mmCIF file of C-alpha atoms in Angstrom:
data_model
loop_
_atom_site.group_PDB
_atom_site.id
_atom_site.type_symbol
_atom_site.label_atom_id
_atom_site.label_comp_id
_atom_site.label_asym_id
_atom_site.label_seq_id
_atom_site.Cartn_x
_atom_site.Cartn_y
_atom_site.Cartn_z
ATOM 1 C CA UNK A 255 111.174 127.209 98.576
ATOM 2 C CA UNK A 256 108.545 124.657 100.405
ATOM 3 C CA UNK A 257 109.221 125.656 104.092
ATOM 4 C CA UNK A 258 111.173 122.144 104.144
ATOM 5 C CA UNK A 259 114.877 122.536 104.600
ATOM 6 C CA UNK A 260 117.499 119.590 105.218
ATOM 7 C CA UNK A 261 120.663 119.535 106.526
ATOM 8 C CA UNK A 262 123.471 118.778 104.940
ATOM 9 C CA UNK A 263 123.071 119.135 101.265
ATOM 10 C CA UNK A 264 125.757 116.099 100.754
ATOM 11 C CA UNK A 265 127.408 113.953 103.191
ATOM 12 C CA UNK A 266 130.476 111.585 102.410
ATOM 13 C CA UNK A 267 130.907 108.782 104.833
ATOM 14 C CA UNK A 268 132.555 105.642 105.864
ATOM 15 C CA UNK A 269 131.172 102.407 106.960
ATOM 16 C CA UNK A 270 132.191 103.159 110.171
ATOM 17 C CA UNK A 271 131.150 107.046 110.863
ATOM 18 C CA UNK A 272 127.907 108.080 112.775
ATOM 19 C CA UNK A 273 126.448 111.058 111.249
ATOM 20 C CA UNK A 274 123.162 112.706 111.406
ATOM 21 C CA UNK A 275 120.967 113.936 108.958
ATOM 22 C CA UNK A 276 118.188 116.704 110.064
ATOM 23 C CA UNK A 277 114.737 118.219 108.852
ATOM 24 C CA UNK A 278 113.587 121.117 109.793
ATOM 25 C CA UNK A 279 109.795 122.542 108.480
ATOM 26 C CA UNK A 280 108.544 125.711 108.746
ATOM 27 C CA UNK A 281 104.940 125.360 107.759
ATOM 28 C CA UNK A 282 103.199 124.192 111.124
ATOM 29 C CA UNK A 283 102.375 120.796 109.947
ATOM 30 C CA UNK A 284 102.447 117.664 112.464
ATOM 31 C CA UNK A 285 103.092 114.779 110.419
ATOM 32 C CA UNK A 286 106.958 114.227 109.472
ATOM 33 C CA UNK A 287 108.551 111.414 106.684
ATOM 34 C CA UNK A 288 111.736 110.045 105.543
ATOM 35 C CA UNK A 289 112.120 108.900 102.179
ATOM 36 C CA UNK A 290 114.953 107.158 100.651
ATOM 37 C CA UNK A 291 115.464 107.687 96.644
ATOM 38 C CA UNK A 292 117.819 105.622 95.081
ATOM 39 C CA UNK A 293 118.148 105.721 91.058
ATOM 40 C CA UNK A 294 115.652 104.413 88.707
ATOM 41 C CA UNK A 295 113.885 103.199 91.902
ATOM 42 C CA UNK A 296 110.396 104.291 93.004
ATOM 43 C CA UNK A 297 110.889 106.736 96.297
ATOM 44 C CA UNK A 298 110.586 104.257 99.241
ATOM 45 C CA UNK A 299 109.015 105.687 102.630
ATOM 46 C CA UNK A 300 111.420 105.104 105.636
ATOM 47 C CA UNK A 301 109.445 106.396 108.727
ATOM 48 C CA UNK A 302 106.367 108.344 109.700
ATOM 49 C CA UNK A 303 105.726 110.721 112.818
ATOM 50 C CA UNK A 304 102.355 111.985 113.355
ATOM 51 C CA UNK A 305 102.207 115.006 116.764
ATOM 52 C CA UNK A 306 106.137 113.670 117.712
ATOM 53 C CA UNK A 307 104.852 109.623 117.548
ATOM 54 C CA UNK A 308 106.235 107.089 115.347
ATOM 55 C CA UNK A 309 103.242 106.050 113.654
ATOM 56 C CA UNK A 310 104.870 103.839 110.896
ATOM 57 C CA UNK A 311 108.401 102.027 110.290
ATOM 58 C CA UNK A 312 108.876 100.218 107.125
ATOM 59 C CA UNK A 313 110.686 97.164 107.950
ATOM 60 C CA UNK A 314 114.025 99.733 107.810
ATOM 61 C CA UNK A 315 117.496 98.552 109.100
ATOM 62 C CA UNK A 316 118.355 99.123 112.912
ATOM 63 C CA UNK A 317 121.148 100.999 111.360
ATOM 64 C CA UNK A 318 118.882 103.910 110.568
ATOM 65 C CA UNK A 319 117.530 105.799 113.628
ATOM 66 C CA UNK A 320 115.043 108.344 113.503
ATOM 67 C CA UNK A 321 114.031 110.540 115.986
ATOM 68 C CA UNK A 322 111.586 113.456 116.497
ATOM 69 C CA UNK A 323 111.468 115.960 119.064
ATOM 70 C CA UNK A 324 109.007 118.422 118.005
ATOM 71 C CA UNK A 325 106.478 118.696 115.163
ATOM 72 C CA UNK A 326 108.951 120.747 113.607
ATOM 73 C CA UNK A 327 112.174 118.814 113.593
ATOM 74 C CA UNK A 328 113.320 115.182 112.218
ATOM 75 C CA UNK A 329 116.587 113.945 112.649
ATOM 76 C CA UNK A 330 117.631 110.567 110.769
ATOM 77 C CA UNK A 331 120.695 109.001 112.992
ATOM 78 C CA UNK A 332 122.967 106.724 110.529
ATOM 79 C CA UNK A 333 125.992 104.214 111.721
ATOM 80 C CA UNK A 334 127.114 101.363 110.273
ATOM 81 C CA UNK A 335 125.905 101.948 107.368
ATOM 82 C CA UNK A 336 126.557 100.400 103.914
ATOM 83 C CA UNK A 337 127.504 101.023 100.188
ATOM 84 C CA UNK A 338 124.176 99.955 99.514
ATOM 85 C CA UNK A 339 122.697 102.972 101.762
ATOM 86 C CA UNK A 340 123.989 105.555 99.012
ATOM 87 C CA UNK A 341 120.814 107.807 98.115
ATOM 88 C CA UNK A 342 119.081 110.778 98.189
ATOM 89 C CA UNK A 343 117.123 111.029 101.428
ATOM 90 C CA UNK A 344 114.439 112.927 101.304
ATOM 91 C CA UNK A 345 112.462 114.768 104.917
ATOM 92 C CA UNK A 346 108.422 115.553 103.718
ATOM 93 C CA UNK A 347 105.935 116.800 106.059
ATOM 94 C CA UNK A 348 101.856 117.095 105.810
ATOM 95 C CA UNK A 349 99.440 119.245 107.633
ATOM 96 C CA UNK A 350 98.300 115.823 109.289
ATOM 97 C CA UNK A 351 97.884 112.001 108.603
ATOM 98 C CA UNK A 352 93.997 111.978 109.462
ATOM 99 C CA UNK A 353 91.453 113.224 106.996
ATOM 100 C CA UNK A 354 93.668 111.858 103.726
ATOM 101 C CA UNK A 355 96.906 112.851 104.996
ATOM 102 C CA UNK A 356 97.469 115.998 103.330
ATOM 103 C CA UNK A 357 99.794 116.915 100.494
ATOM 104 C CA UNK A 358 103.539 116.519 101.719
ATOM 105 C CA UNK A 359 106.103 118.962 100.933
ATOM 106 C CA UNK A 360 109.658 117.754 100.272
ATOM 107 C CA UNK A 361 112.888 119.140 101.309
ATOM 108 C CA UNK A 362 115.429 119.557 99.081
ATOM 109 C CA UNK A 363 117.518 116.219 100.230
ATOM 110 C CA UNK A 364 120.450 114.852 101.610
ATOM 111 C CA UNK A 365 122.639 112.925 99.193
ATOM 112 C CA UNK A 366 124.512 110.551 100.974
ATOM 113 C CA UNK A 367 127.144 108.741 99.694
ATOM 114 C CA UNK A 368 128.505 105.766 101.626
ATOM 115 C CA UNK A 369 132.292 104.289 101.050
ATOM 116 C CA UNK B 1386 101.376 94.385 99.015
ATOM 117 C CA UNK B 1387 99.711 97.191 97.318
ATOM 118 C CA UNK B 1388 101.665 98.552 94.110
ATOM 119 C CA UNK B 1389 101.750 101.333 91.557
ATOM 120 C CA UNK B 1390 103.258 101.083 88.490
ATOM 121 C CA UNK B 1391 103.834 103.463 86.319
ATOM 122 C CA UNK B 1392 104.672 103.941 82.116
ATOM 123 C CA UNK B 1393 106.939 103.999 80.487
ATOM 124 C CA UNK B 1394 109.629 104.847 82.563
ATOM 125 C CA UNK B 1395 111.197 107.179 80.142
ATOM 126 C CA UNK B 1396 109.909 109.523 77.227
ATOM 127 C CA UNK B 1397 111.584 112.007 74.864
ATOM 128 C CA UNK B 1398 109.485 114.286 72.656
ATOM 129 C CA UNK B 1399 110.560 117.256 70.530
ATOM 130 C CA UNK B 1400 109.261 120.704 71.686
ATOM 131 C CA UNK B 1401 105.769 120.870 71.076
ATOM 132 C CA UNK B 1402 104.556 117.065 70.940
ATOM 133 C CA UNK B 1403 102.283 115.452 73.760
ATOM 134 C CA UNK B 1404 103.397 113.585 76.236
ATOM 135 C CA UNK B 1405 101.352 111.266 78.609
ATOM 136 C CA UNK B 1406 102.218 109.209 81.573
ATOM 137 C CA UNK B 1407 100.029 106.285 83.042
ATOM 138 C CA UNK B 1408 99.628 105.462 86.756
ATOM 139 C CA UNK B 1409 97.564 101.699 87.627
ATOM 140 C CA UNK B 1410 97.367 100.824 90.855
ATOM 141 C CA UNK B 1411 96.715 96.540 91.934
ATOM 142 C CA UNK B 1412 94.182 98.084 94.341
ATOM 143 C CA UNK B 1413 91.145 100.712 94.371
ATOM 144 C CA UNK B 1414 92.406 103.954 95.539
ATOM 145 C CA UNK B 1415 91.190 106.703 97.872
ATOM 146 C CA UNK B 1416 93.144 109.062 96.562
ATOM 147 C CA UNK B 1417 95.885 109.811 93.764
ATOM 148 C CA UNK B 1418 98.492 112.710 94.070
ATOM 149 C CA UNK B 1419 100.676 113.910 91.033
ATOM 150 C CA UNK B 1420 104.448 115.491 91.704
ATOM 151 C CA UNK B 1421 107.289 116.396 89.614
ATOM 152 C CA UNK B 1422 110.661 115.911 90.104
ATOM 153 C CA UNK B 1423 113.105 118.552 88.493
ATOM 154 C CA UNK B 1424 116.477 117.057 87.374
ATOM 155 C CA UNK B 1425 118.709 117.472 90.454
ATOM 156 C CA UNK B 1426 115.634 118.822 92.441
ATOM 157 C CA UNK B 1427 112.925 117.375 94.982
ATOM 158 C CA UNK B 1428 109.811 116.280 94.683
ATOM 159 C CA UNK B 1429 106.500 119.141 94.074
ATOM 160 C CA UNK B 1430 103.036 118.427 94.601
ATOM 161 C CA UNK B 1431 101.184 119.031 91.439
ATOM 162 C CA UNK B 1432 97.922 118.352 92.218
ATOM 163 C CA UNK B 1433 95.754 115.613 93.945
ATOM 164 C CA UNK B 1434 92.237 113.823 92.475
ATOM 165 C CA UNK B 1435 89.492 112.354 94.612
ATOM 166 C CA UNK B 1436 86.779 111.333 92.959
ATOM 167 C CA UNK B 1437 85.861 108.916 90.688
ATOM 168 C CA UNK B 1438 86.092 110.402 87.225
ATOM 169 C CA UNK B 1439 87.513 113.438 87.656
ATOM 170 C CA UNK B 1440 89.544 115.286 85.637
ATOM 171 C CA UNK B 1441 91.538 118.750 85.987
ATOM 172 C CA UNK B 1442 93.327 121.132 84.190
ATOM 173 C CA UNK B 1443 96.636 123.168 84.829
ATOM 174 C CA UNK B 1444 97.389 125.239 81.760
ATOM 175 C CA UNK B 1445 98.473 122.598 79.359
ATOM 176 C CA UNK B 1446 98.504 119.592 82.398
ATOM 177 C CA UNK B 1447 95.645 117.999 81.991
ATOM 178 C CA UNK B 1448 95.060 114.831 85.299
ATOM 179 C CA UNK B 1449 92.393 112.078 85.223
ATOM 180 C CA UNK B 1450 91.513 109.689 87.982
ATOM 181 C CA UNK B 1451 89.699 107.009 86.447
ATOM 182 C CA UNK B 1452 85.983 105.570 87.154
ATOM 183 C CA UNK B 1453 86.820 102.396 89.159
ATOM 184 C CA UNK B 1454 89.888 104.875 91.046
ATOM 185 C CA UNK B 1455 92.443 102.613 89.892
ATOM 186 C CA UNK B 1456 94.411 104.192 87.581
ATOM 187 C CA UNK B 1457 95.248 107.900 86.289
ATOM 188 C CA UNK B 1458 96.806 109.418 83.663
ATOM 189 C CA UNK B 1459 98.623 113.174 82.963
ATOM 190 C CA UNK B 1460 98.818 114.679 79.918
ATOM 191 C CA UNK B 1461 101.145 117.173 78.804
ATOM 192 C CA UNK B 1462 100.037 119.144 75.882
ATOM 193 C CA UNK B 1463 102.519 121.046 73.669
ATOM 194 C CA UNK B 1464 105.632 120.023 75.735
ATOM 195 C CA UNK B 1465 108.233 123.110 76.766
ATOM 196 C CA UNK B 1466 111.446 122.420 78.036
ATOM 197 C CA UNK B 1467 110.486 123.759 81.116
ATOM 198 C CA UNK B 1468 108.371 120.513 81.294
ATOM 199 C CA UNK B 1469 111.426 118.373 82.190
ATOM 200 C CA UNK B 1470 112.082 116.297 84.665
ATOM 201 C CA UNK B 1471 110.512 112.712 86.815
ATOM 202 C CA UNK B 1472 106.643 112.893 86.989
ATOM 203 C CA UNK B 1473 105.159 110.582 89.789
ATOM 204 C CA UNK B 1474 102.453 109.381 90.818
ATOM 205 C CA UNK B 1475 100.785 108.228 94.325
ATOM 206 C CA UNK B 1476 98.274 106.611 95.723
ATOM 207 C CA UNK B 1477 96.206 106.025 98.935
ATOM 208 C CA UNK B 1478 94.070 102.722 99.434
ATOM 209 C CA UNK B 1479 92.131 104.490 102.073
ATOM 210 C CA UNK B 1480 91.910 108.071 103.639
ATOM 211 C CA UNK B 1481 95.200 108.639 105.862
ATOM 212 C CA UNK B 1482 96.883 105.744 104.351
ATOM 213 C CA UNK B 1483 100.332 105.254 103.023
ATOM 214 C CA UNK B 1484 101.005 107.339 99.752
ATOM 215 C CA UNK B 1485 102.534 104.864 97.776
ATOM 216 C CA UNK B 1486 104.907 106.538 94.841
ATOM 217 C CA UNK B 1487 105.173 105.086 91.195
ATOM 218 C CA UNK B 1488 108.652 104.863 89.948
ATOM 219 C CA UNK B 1489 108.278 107.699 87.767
ATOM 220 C CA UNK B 1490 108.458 109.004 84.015
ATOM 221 C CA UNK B 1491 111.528 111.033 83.276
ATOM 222 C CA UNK B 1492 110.644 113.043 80.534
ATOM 223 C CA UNK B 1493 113.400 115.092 78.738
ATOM 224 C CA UNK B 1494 112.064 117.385 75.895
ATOM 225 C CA UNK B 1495 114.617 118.360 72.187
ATOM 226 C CA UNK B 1496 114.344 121.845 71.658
#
């Protein structure tokens, strides 16, 4: 157990649903990440939140939404989405992004399929 | 863009061989972290290297960072099958920088 937790486990949707994926972490840390894991591809970072503030967006689709509240909660908003979109997406979080960034603890991930 | 690549991609050894994995990065690096990736499972920090050099040891893990910080390696000795699963890499190109992930090794070990 890393103090990461992710909710759901799975999710099934259609090209048309909105759905919400969410991160919780229970370690007092302030920096927050979404990964995206799709087979036999390296793990691709999605977003970074450093004290609540987007601090990094890597060129992802409008059709992903993030949003942070708190230090200790990450939400990933999906609509739209496609086939293509079918991964694992993975929530991390570090103590902080200054000073090396810190090691990041993974949740256990969201494996989203998309029909 | 900055990359990491990482060999091979796949390895299977019989309980009790070595097994290494190879991380090279196109640019110096500030740092390199180590994870592993249980089959169905989520990423775990392993361990992360700093300096130039440097090499540690986790029971039968051994991870080296080498001198110009541009590549590393981990070695496995006398594999278990408790040993399975994706081993990645990452590196920073400068402190507080973004940890870019290799693609992996999946290692699955015969008993």
């Amino acid at each position: 157990e890393t103090g990461v937790t992710q909710t759901p486990r799975h999710l099934v949707m259609g090209m048309t649903n909105k759905k919400s994926l969410k991160c919780e972490q229970h370690l007092g840390h302030n920096a927050m990440y979404w990964y995206k894991q799709s087979a036999k591809k390296p793990l691709e970072l999605m977003f970074v939140y450093n004290f609540k503030e987007q601090t990094e967006n890597n060129s992802v689709p409008s059709r992903f939404s993030p949003e942070c509240p708190n230090s200790s909660h990450l939400f990933l908003h999906l609509h739209t989405l496609q086939p293509e979109d079918s991964a694992l997406y993975l929530c991390a979080s570090s103590q902080r992004l200054e000073r090396g960034g810190g090691t990041q603890y993974f949740g256990p991930g969201t494996r989203l399929t998309v029909l | 863009g900055q990359q990491v690549m990482q060999i091979p991609q796949y390895q299977h050894v019989q309980e009790g061989e070595d097994f290494t994995t190879y991380c090279n990065s196109s640019t110096t690096l500030s740092n390199i972290q180590w994870y592993k990736q249980r089959p169905g499972g989520h990423p775990v920090f392993l361990i992360q290297l700093v300096k130039s050099g440097e090499v540690k040891k986790q029971k039968r893990l051994t991870f080296q960072f080498g001198e110009a910080k541009k590549n590393s390696s981990l070695h496995i000795t006398a594999t278990q099958t408790t040993d399975v699963g994706t081993y990645f890499c990452a590196g920073r190109r400068n402190q507080g920088g973004k940890l870019i992930f290799g693609q992996g090794t999946e290692l699955s070990v015969k008993p």
